[in-house]
PDB file of C-alpha atoms and ligand atoms in Angstrom:
ATOM      1  CA  MET W   7      32.186   5.794   0.766  1.00 47.00           C
ATOM      2  CA  ARG W   8      31.493   8.279   3.507  1.00 49.00           C
ATOM      3  CA  GLN W   9      29.230  10.162   1.187  1.00 47.00           C
ATOM      4  CA  ARG W  10      27.503   6.905   0.336  1.00 46.00           C
ATOM      5  CA  ARG W  11      27.038   6.071   4.035  1.00 44.00           C
ATOM      6  CA  GLN W  12      25.340   9.423   4.689  1.00 40.00           C
ATOM      7  CA  LYS W  13      22.971   8.866   1.734  1.00 41.00           C
ATOM      8  CA  MET W  14      21.962   5.496   2.977  1.00 40.00           C
ATOM      9  CA  ALA W  15      21.303   6.797   6.417  1.00 48.00           C
ATOM     10  CA  LYS W  16      18.817   9.231   5.120  1.00 78.00           C
ATOM     11  CA  LYS W  17      16.637   6.391   3.707  1.00 93.00           C
ATOM     12  CA  ILE W  18      13.478   5.790   5.648  1.00 95.00           C
ATOM     13  CA  LYS W  19      12.548   2.204   6.606  1.00 96.00           C
ATOM     14  CA  VAL W  20       9.220   1.288   4.858  1.00 97.00           C
ATOM     15  CA  ILE W  21       6.719  -1.591   4.756  1.00 97.00           C
ATOM     16  CA  LEU W  22       4.686  -1.295   1.597  1.00 97.00           C
ATOM     17  CA  LEU W  23       1.097  -2.476   1.722  1.00 98.00           C
ATOM     18  CA  PHE W  24      -0.441  -3.433  -1.728  1.00 97.00           C
ATOM     19  CA  GLY W  25      -3.994  -4.659  -2.481  1.00 96.00           C
ATOM     20  CA  ALA W  26      -6.803  -3.889  -4.966  1.00 94.00           C
ATOM     21  CA  PRO W  27      -9.252  -1.249  -4.023  1.00 92.00           C
ATOM     22  CA  GLY W  28     -11.629  -2.644  -1.399  1.00 89.00           C
ATOM     23  CA  CYS W  29      -9.265  -5.414  -0.106  1.00 91.00           C
ATOM     24  CA  GLY W  30      -9.064  -3.775   3.309  1.00 91.00           C
ATOM     25  CA  LYS W  31      -5.715  -2.203   2.960  1.00 94.00           C
ATOM     26  CA  GLY W  32      -6.797   1.000   4.700  1.00 94.00           C
ATOM     27  CA  THR W  33      -8.147  -0.862   7.890  1.00 94.00           C
ATOM     28  CA  GLN W  34      -4.987  -3.012   8.042  1.00 97.00           C
ATOM     29  CA  GLY W  35      -2.621  -0.039   7.587  1.00 97.00           C
ATOM     30  CA  ARG W  36      -4.362   1.838  10.314  1.00 97.00           C
ATOM     31  CA  MET W  37      -4.129  -1.166  12.717  1.00 96.00           C
ATOM     32  CA  LEU W  38      -0.541  -1.561  11.955  1.00 96.00           C
ATOM     33  CA  GLY W  39      -0.001   2.078  12.376  1.00 97.00           C
ATOM     34  CA  MET W  40      -1.187   1.726  16.072  1.00 96.00           C
ATOM     35  CA  LEU W  41       1.750  -0.563  16.921  1.00 95.00           C
ATOM     36  CA  PRO W  42       4.676   1.142  18.774  1.00 94.00           C
ATOM     37  CA  GLY W  43       7.302   2.243  16.270  1.00 95.00           C
ATOM     38  CA  TYR W  44       4.981   1.976  13.158  1.00 96.00           C
ATOM     39  CA  VAL W  45       3.451   4.989  11.511  1.00 97.00           C
ATOM     40  CA  HIS W  46       0.817   4.553   8.935  1.00 98.00           C
ATOM     41  CA  LEU W  47       0.511   6.877   5.845  1.00 97.00           C
ATOM     42  CA  ALA W  48      -2.125   6.351   3.134  1.00 97.00           C
ATOM     43  CA  CYS W  49      -1.669   8.314  -0.001  1.00 97.00           C
ATOM     44  CA  GLY W  50      -5.364   8.461  -0.703  1.00 95.00           C
ATOM     45  CA  ASP W  51      -5.854  10.092   2.735  1.00 95.00           C
ATOM     46  CA  VAL W  52      -3.218  12.619   1.838  1.00 96.00           C
ATOM     47  CA  PHE W  53      -5.184  13.560  -1.303  1.00 95.00           C
ATOM     48  CA  ARG W  54      -8.535  13.709   0.477  1.00 93.00           C
ATOM     49  CA  GLY W  55      -6.867  15.973   3.224  1.00 94.00           C
ATOM     50  CA  ILE W  56      -6.079  18.854   0.666  1.00 94.00           C
ATOM     51  CA  ASP W  57      -8.478  21.666   0.186  1.00 94.00           C
ATOM     52  CA  GLN W  58     -10.820  20.205  -2.479  1.00 91.00           C
ATOM     53  CA  ARG W  59     -11.372  23.777  -3.883  1.00 93.00           C
ATOM     54  CA  SER W  60      -7.700  24.516  -4.325  1.00 92.00           C
ATOM     55  CA  GLU W  61      -6.007  23.684  -7.651  1.00 91.00           C
ATOM     56  CA  LEU W  62      -4.402  20.457  -6.320  1.00 89.00           C
ATOM     57  CA  GLY W  63      -7.794  19.447  -4.937  1.00 93.00           C
ATOM     58  CA  ARG W  64      -9.347  19.963  -8.375  1.00 94.00           C
ATOM     59  CA  ILE W  65      -6.703  17.801 -10.064  1.00 94.00           C
ATOM     60  CA  PHE W  66      -7.247  15.089  -7.588  1.00 94.00           C
ATOM     61  CA  SER W  67     -11.002  15.196  -8.111  1.00 93.00           C
ATOM     62  CA  GLU W  68     -10.609  15.151 -11.840  1.00 94.00           C
ATOM     63  CA  TYR W  69      -8.688  11.928 -11.899  1.00 95.00           C
ATOM     64  CA  SER W  70     -10.072  10.129  -8.897  1.00 93.00           C
ATOM     65  CA  THR W  71     -13.803  10.481 -10.090  1.00 91.00           C
ATOM     66  CA  LYS W  72     -12.657   8.833 -13.359  1.00 93.00           C
ATOM     67  CA  GLY W  73     -11.034   5.962 -11.420  1.00 93.00           C
ATOM     68  CA  LEU W  74      -7.505   6.983 -12.715  1.00 96.00           C
ATOM     69  CA  LEU W  75      -4.187   7.580 -11.072  1.00 97.00           C
ATOM     70  CA  VAL W  76      -3.251  11.239 -10.334  1.00 97.00           C
ATOM     71  CA  PRO W  77      -0.207  12.041 -12.409  1.00 97.00           C
ATOM     72  CA  ASP W  78       3.050  10.804 -10.891  1.00 96.00           C
ATOM     73  CA  GLU W  79       5.187  13.929 -10.435  1.00 92.00           C
ATOM     74  CA  PHE W  80       2.328  15.584  -8.775  1.00 92.00           C
ATOM     75  CA  THR W  81       1.676  12.653  -6.489  1.00 96.00           C
ATOM     76  CA  VAL W  82       5.253  12.087  -5.339  1.00 95.00           C
ATOM     77  CA  ARG W  83       5.703  15.784  -4.745  1.00 93.00           C
ATOM     78  CA  LEU W  84       2.609  16.000  -2.530  1.00 94.00           C
ATOM     79  CA  TRP W  85       3.594  12.852  -0.643  1.00 94.00           C
ATOM     80  CA  ARG W  86       7.033  14.119  -0.124  1.00 93.00           C
ATOM     81  CA  GLU W  87       5.675  17.428   1.302  1.00 94.00           C
ATOM     82  CA  HIS W  88       3.286  15.634   3.579  1.00 95.00           C
ATOM     83  CA  LEU W  89       6.068  13.287   4.851  1.00 95.00           C
ATOM     84  CA  ASN W  90       8.471  16.196   5.557  1.00 94.00           C
ATOM     85  CA  ASP W  91       5.600  17.861   7.429  1.00 96.00           C
ATOM     86  CA  MET W  92       5.167  14.743   9.475  1.00 97.00           C
ATOM     87  CA  VAL W  93       8.890  14.625  10.395  1.00 96.00           C
ATOM     88  CA  ALA W  94       8.845  18.394  11.160  1.00 96.00           C
ATOM     89  CA  THR W  95       5.834  18.021  13.612  1.00 97.00           C
ATOM     90  CA  GLY W  96       7.273  14.783  15.155  1.00 96.00           C
ATOM     91  CA  ARG W  97       4.572  12.428  13.878  1.00 96.00           C
ATOM     92  CA  PHE W  98       7.185  10.378  12.099  1.00 97.00           C
ATOM     93  CA  LYS W  99      10.681   9.931  13.428  1.00 96.00           C
ATOM     94  CA  PRO W 100      12.752   8.438  10.586  1.00 96.00           C
ATOM     95  CA  ASP W 101      15.589   7.420  12.841  1.00 95.00           C
ATOM     96  CA  ARG W 102      13.107   5.305  15.025  1.00 95.00           C
ATOM     97  CA  ASP W 103       9.943   4.499  13.179  1.00 96.00           C
ATOM     98  CA  VAL W 104       9.036   2.200  10.339  1.00 96.00           C
ATOM     99  CA  LEU W 105       6.655   3.801   7.857  1.00 97.00           C
ATOM    100  CA  VAL W 106       3.745   1.659   6.714  1.00 97.00           C
ATOM    101  CA  LEU W 107       2.989   3.029   3.203  1.00 97.00           C
ATOM    102  CA  ASP W 108      -0.538   2.420   1.724  1.00 96.00           C
ATOM    103  CA  GLY W 109      -1.412   3.367  -1.774  1.00 97.00           C
ATOM    104  CA  ILE W 110       1.953   4.473  -3.017  1.00 98.00           C
ATOM    105  CA  PRO W 111       3.973   3.473  -5.147  1.00 98.00           C
ATOM    106  CA  ARG W 112       1.086   2.473  -7.481  1.00 98.00           C
ATOM    107  CA  ASN W 113       3.047   2.169 -10.663  1.00 98.00           C
ATOM    108  CA  MET W 114       6.700   1.556 -11.861  1.00 98.00           C
ATOM    109  CA  GLN W 115       7.401   5.326 -12.352  1.00 98.00           C
ATOM    110  CA  GLN W 116       6.346   6.126  -8.758  1.00 98.00           C
ATOM    111  CA  ALA W 117       8.446   3.232  -7.457  1.00 97.00           C
ATOM    112  CA  LYS W 118      11.461   4.695  -9.337  1.00 97.00           C
ATOM    113  CA  LEU W 119      10.850   8.109  -8.092  1.00 96.00           C
ATOM    114  CA  LEU W 120      10.529   6.945  -4.379  1.00 95.00           C
ATOM    115  CA  LYS W 121      13.375   4.422  -4.513  1.00 95.00           C
ATOM    116  CA  PRO W 122      16.063   7.084  -3.448  1.00 93.00           C
ATOM    117  CA  PHE W 123      14.168   7.794  -0.205  1.00 92.00           C
ATOM    118  CA  MET W 124      13.187   4.341   1.040  1.00 95.00           C
ATOM    119  CA  GLN W 125      14.525   1.087   2.249  1.00 95.00           C
ATOM    120  CA  VAL W 126      11.748  -1.391   1.667  1.00 96.00           C
ATOM    121  CA  ILE W 127      11.942  -3.910   4.377  1.00 94.00           C
ATOM    122  CA  ARG W 128       8.757  -5.719   3.479  1.00 95.00           C
ATOM    123  CA  ALA W 129       6.278  -5.535   0.504  1.00 96.00           C
ATOM    124  CA  VAL W 130       2.933  -7.146   1.720  1.00 96.00           C
ATOM    125  CA  GLU W 131       0.239  -7.899  -0.831  1.00 96.00           C
ATOM    126  CA  ILE W 132      -3.319  -8.454   0.339  1.00 95.00           C
ATOM    127  CA  ARG W 133      -4.814 -10.675  -2.267  1.00 93.00           C
ATOM    128  CA  THR W 134      -8.541 -10.920  -3.133  1.00 88.00           C
ATOM    129  CA  ASP W 135      -7.962 -11.946  -6.750  1.00 76.00           C
ATOM    130  CA  ARG W 136     -10.332 -14.932  -6.529  1.00 63.00           C
ATOM    131  CA  ASP W 137     -13.359 -12.819  -5.965  1.00 73.00           C
ATOM    132  CA  PRO W 138     -13.576  -9.485  -7.662  1.00 77.00           C
ATOM    133  CA  GLU W 139     -17.289  -9.334  -7.188  1.00 84.00           C
ATOM    134  CA  GLN W 140     -16.680  -9.143  -3.345  1.00 81.00           C
ATOM    135  CA  LEU W 141     -14.512  -6.084  -3.876  1.00 84.00           C
ATOM    136  CA  VAL W 142     -17.218  -4.376  -5.952  1.00 86.00           C
ATOM    137  CA  ALA W 143     -19.740  -4.953  -3.171  1.00 85.00           C
ATOM    138  CA  ARG W 144     -17.459  -3.758  -0.371  1.00 84.00           C
ATOM    139  CA  LEU W 145     -16.656  -0.496  -2.243  1.00 86.00           C
ATOM    140  CA  ARG W 146     -20.305   0.075  -2.864  1.00 84.00           C
ATOM    141  CA  SER W 147     -21.102  -0.390   0.859  1.00 84.00           C
ATOM    142  CA  ARG W 148     -18.130   2.058   1.659  1.00 81.00           C
ATOM    143  CA  ALA W 149     -19.620   4.556  -0.731  1.00 77.00           C
ATOM    144  CA  LEU W 150     -22.700   4.653   1.494  1.00 79.00           C
ATOM    145  CA  LYS W 151     -20.774   4.796   4.635  1.00 80.00           C
ATOM    146  CA  GLU W 152     -17.961   7.384   3.665  1.00 79.00           C
ATOM    147  CA  GLY W 153     -19.659   9.218   0.808  1.00 76.00           C
ATOM    148  CA  ARG W 154     -16.714   8.500  -1.516  1.00 77.00           C
ATOM    149  CA  ALA W 155     -17.527   9.553  -5.049  1.00 74.00           C
ATOM    150  CA  ASP W 156     -15.142   7.076  -6.571  1.00 78.00           C
ATOM    151  CA  ASP W 157     -16.740   4.189  -4.759  1.00 76.00           C
ATOM    152  CA  ALA W 158     -20.264   5.060  -5.932  1.00 74.00           C
ATOM    153  CA  GLN W 159     -20.326   3.897  -9.566  1.00 84.00           C
ATOM    154  CA  GLU W 160     -19.670   0.404 -10.614  1.00 86.00           C
ATOM    155  CA  GLY W 161     -18.021   1.455 -13.864  1.00 89.00           C
ATOM    156  CA  ILE W 162     -15.509   3.529 -11.791  1.00 89.00           C
ATOM    157  CA  ILE W 163     -14.847   0.719  -9.322  1.00 89.00           C
ATOM    158  CA  ARG W 164     -14.152  -1.712 -12.173  1.00 90.00           C
ATOM    159  CA  ARG W 165     -11.823   0.727 -13.888  1.00 92.00           C
ATOM    160  CA  ARG W 166      -9.725   1.129 -10.474  1.00 92.00           C
ATOM    161  CA  LEU W 167      -9.667  -2.616 -10.291  1.00 92.00           C
ATOM    162  CA  GLU W 168      -8.208  -2.849 -13.891  1.00 93.00           C
ATOM    163  CA  VAL W 169      -5.853  -0.051 -13.055  1.00 95.00           C
ATOM    164  CA  TYR W 170      -4.574  -1.953 -10.075  1.00 95.00           C
ATOM    165  CA  GLU W 171      -4.014  -5.212 -12.056  1.00 94.00           C
ATOM    166  CA  LYS W 172      -2.272  -3.294 -14.919  1.00 96.00           C
ATOM    167  CA  GLU W 173      -0.228  -0.695 -13.128  1.00 97.00           C
ATOM    168  CA  THR W 174       0.398  -1.893  -9.528  1.00 97.00           C
ATOM    169  CA  THR W 175       0.679  -5.586  -9.770  1.00 96.00           C
ATOM    170  CA  PRO W 176       4.031  -5.237 -11.762  1.00 97.00           C
ATOM    171  CA  VAL W 177       5.349  -2.933  -8.885  1.00 98.00           C
ATOM    172  CA  VAL W 178       4.685  -5.681  -6.401  1.00 96.00           C
ATOM    173  CA  GLY W 179       6.424  -8.248  -8.461  1.00 95.00           C
ATOM    174  CA  SER W 180       9.473  -5.930  -8.796  1.00 97.00           C
ATOM    175  CA  TYR W 181      10.583  -6.315  -5.168  1.00 96.00           C
ATOM    176  CA  PRO W 182      12.821  -9.307  -4.333  1.00 94.00           C
ATOM    177  CA  LYS W 183      10.922 -12.584  -3.256  1.00 91.00           C
ATOM    178  CA  GLY W 184      12.735 -12.504   0.092  1.00 90.00           C
ATOM    179  CA  ILE W 185      10.922  -9.463   1.255  1.00 93.00           C
ATOM    180  CA  ARG W 186       7.568 -10.122  -0.227  1.00 94.00           C
ATOM    181  CA  ALA W 187       4.537 -11.594   1.621  1.00 93.00           C
ATOM    182  CA  GLU W 188       1.129 -12.493   0.141  1.00 93.00           C
ATOM    183  CA  VAL W 189      -1.757 -12.611   2.455  1.00 93.00           C
ATOM    184  CA  ASN W 190      -5.230 -13.896   1.794  1.00 91.00           C
ATOM    185  CA  GLY W 191      -7.616 -10.846   2.078  1.00 91.00           C
ATOM    186  CA  LEU W 192     -10.729 -13.035   1.960  1.00 87.00           C
ATOM    187  CA  GLN W 193     -10.553 -13.770   5.637  1.00 90.00           C
ATOM    188  CA  SER W 194     -11.826 -12.028   8.744  1.00 92.00           C
ATOM    189  CA  PRO W 195      -9.924  -8.703   9.425  1.00 93.00           C
ATOM    190  CA  MET W 196      -8.362 -10.214  12.410  1.00 94.00           C
ATOM    191  CA  GLU W 197      -7.047 -13.152  10.378  1.00 93.00           C
ATOM    192  CA  VAL W 198      -5.670 -10.825   7.668  1.00 93.00           C
ATOM    193  CA  ALA W 199      -3.905  -8.713  10.395  1.00 94.00           C
ATOM    194  CA  ARG W 200      -2.426 -11.915  11.929  1.00 92.00           C
ATOM    195  CA  ASP W 201      -1.084 -12.900   8.532  1.00 92.00           C
ATOM    196  CA  ILE W 202       0.377  -9.510   7.836  1.00 94.00           C
ATOM    197  CA  VAL W 203       2.117  -9.381  11.151  1.00 93.00           C
ATOM    198  CA  CYS W 204       3.355 -12.985  10.485  1.00 90.00           C
ATOM    199  CA  GLY W 205       4.592 -11.871   7.056  1.00 90.00           C
ATOM    200  CA  ILE W 206       6.285  -8.836   8.492  1.00 90.00           C
ATOM    201  CA  LEU W 207       8.123 -10.865  11.125  1.00 87.00           C
ATOM    202  CA  GLY W 208       9.072 -13.506   8.556  1.00 79.00           C
ATOM    203  CA  CYS W 209       7.608 -16.291  10.560  1.00 65.00           C
ATOM    204  CA  MET W 210       6.566 -18.525   7.810  1.00 51.00           C
ATOM    205  CA  LEU W 211       7.819 -22.011   7.415  1.00 43.00           C
ATOM    206  CA  PRO W 212       9.186 -22.349   3.726  1.00 42.00           C
ATOM    207  CA  SER W 213      10.236 -25.939   3.562  1.00 35.00           C
ATOM    208  CA  GLU W 214       8.281 -27.695   6.295  1.00 38.00           C
ATOM    209  CA  ALA W 215       4.785 -26.407   4.796  1.00 37.00           C
ATOM    210  CA  GLY W 216       6.034 -27.209   1.341  1.00 35.00           C
ATOM    211  CA  CYS W 217       5.290 -23.708   0.169  1.00 36.00           C
ATOM    212  CA  ARG W 218       7.526 -20.806  -0.700  1.00 41.00           C
ATOM    213  CA  ARG W 219       8.022 -17.820   1.565  1.00 46.00           C
ATOM    214  CA  THR W 220       6.127 -15.205  -0.563  1.00 47.00           C
ATOM    215  CA  ASP W 221       3.031 -17.449  -0.940  1.00 45.00           C
ATOM    216  CA  ALA W 222       3.089 -19.466   2.248  1.00 44.00           C
ATOM    217  CA  ILE W 223       0.067 -17.690   3.955  1.00 46.00           C
ATOM    218  CA  TRP W 224      -1.900 -17.563   0.684  1.00 45.00           C
ATOM    219  CA  ARG W 225      -1.772 -21.321   0.365  1.00 44.00           C
ATOM    220  CA  GLY W 226      -2.455 -22.059   3.890  1.00 43.00           C
ATOM    221  CA  CYS W 227       0.686 -22.416   5.874  1.00 43.00           C
ATOM    222  CA  PRO W 228       0.410 -24.687   9.079  1.00 40.00           C
ATOM    223  CA  ARG W 229       1.757 -21.919  11.369  1.00 44.00           C
ATOM    224  CA  SER W 230      -0.642 -19.417   9.910  1.00 41.00           C
ATOM    225  CA  GLY W 231      -3.526 -21.694  10.840  1.00 42.00           C
ATOM    226  CA  GLY W 232      -4.293 -22.853   7.376  1.00 42.00           C
ATOM    227  CA  LYS W 233      -4.660 -26.534   6.100  1.00 43.00           C
ATOM    228  CA  LYS W 234      -1.451 -28.418   5.587  1.00 40.00           C
ATOM    229  CA  LYS W 235      -0.753 -29.315   2.008  1.00 41.00           C
ATOM    230  CA  ALA W 236      -1.042 -32.990   1.214  1.00 36.00           C
TER     231      ALA W 236
HETATM  232  P1  ADP Y 301      -8.377   2.868  -3.134  1.00 73.01           P
HETATM  233  O1  ADP Y 301      -7.182   2.024  -2.686  1.00 73.01           O
HETATM  234  O2  ADP Y 301      -9.590   2.313  -2.609  1.00 73.01           O
HETATM  235  O3  ADP Y 301      -8.487   3.067  -4.660  1.00 73.01           O
HETATM  236  P2  ADP Y 301      -7.235   5.308  -2.310  1.00 73.01           P
HETATM  237  O4  ADP Y 301      -7.791   6.136  -1.142  1.00 73.01           O
HETATM  238  O5  ADP Y 301      -5.912   4.654  -2.059  1.00 73.01           O
HETATM  239  O6  ADP Y 301      -8.344   4.204  -2.669  1.00 73.01           O
HETATM  240  O7  ADP Y 301      -7.200   6.125  -3.590  1.00 73.01           O
HETATM  241  C1  ADP Y 301      -8.166   6.958  -4.151  1.00 73.01           C
HETATM  242  C2  ADP Y 301      -7.761   7.680  -5.300  1.00 73.01           C
HETATM  243  O8  ADP Y 301      -6.646   8.589  -5.032  1.00 73.01           O
HETATM  244  C3  ADP Y 301      -7.230   6.720  -6.470  1.00 73.01           C
HETATM  245  O9  ADP Y 301      -8.246   6.098  -7.201  1.00 73.01           O
HETATM  246  C4  ADP Y 301      -6.435   7.700  -7.220  1.00 73.01           C
HETATM  247  O10 ADP Y 301      -7.192   8.596  -8.150  1.00 73.01           O
HETATM  248  C5  ADP Y 301      -5.814   8.680  -6.051  1.00 73.01           C
HETATM  249  N1  ADP Y 301      -4.568   8.000  -5.620  1.00 73.01           N
HETATM  250  C6  ADP Y 301      -4.164   7.662  -4.408  1.00 73.01           C
HETATM  251  N2  ADP Y 301      -2.911   7.210  -4.389  1.00 73.01           N
HETATM  252  C7  ADP Y 301      -2.381   7.558  -5.499  1.00 73.01           C
HETATM  253  C8  ADP Y 301      -1.101   7.310  -6.170  1.00 73.01           C
HETATM  254  N3  ADP Y 301      -0.092   6.741  -5.387  1.00 73.01           N
HETATM  255  N4  ADP Y 301      -0.888   7.645  -7.390  1.00 73.01           N
HETATM  256  C9  ADP Y 301      -1.866   8.233  -8.037  1.00 73.01           C
HETATM  257  N5  ADP Y 301      -3.147   8.465  -7.667  1.00 73.01           N
HETATM  258  C10 ADP Y 301      -3.492   8.012  -6.377  1.00 73.01           C
END
């Protein structure tokens, strides 16, 4: 029992941010990371932060330029090392802060590998599935602004969208409904931010609005400013 308590105490509190490439996950994650007690960590930024001429950098480039996921063991090891470094340098205080994780876990195997370290308090998905063309357009414009090779070619963008559907969507669905929130990503960044905060705080109205907790905002919950269902 004592041993179990010690193990539990080591788990970090995490909010998982999901969403297809181009949905605005990075912007929203950075915004949440500015709130007191919340620290943002994007897996893609960890990869882009390593020396691109190193062996690790070359592995990242090999996969990301094809629109594929970097192998799991390698990804999780790098992510853990980065997190340990954040703890050692005081950028993340596990006993006080909530980690806003963006871009990991991205498939079921990663979710399994991360499970022993984290206590997921919310899994938020930013949904844009009604308009994949808008995502393609957003990513192409990001390629011009940020010079990201994986955003430059339409074929690669479409493969990343497929990988999200096939590999990441099942991960979102694997968390209990009670901790999941879906947010309409086809709104202004401010509206998306409002709905994410609302989802994190759990301030949706399940029965009154005639909608379930997990999709209250997506369907337009009165309290989230959407239209009331007839
Ligand atoms: P986006 O969400 O727009 O695809 P990211 O910055 O999150 O952009 O990721 C860029 C690339 O980095 C991915 O296409 C993939 O190659 C790699 N990557 C990021 N996170 C992971 C992960 N958790 N597992 C495997 N590969 C990843």
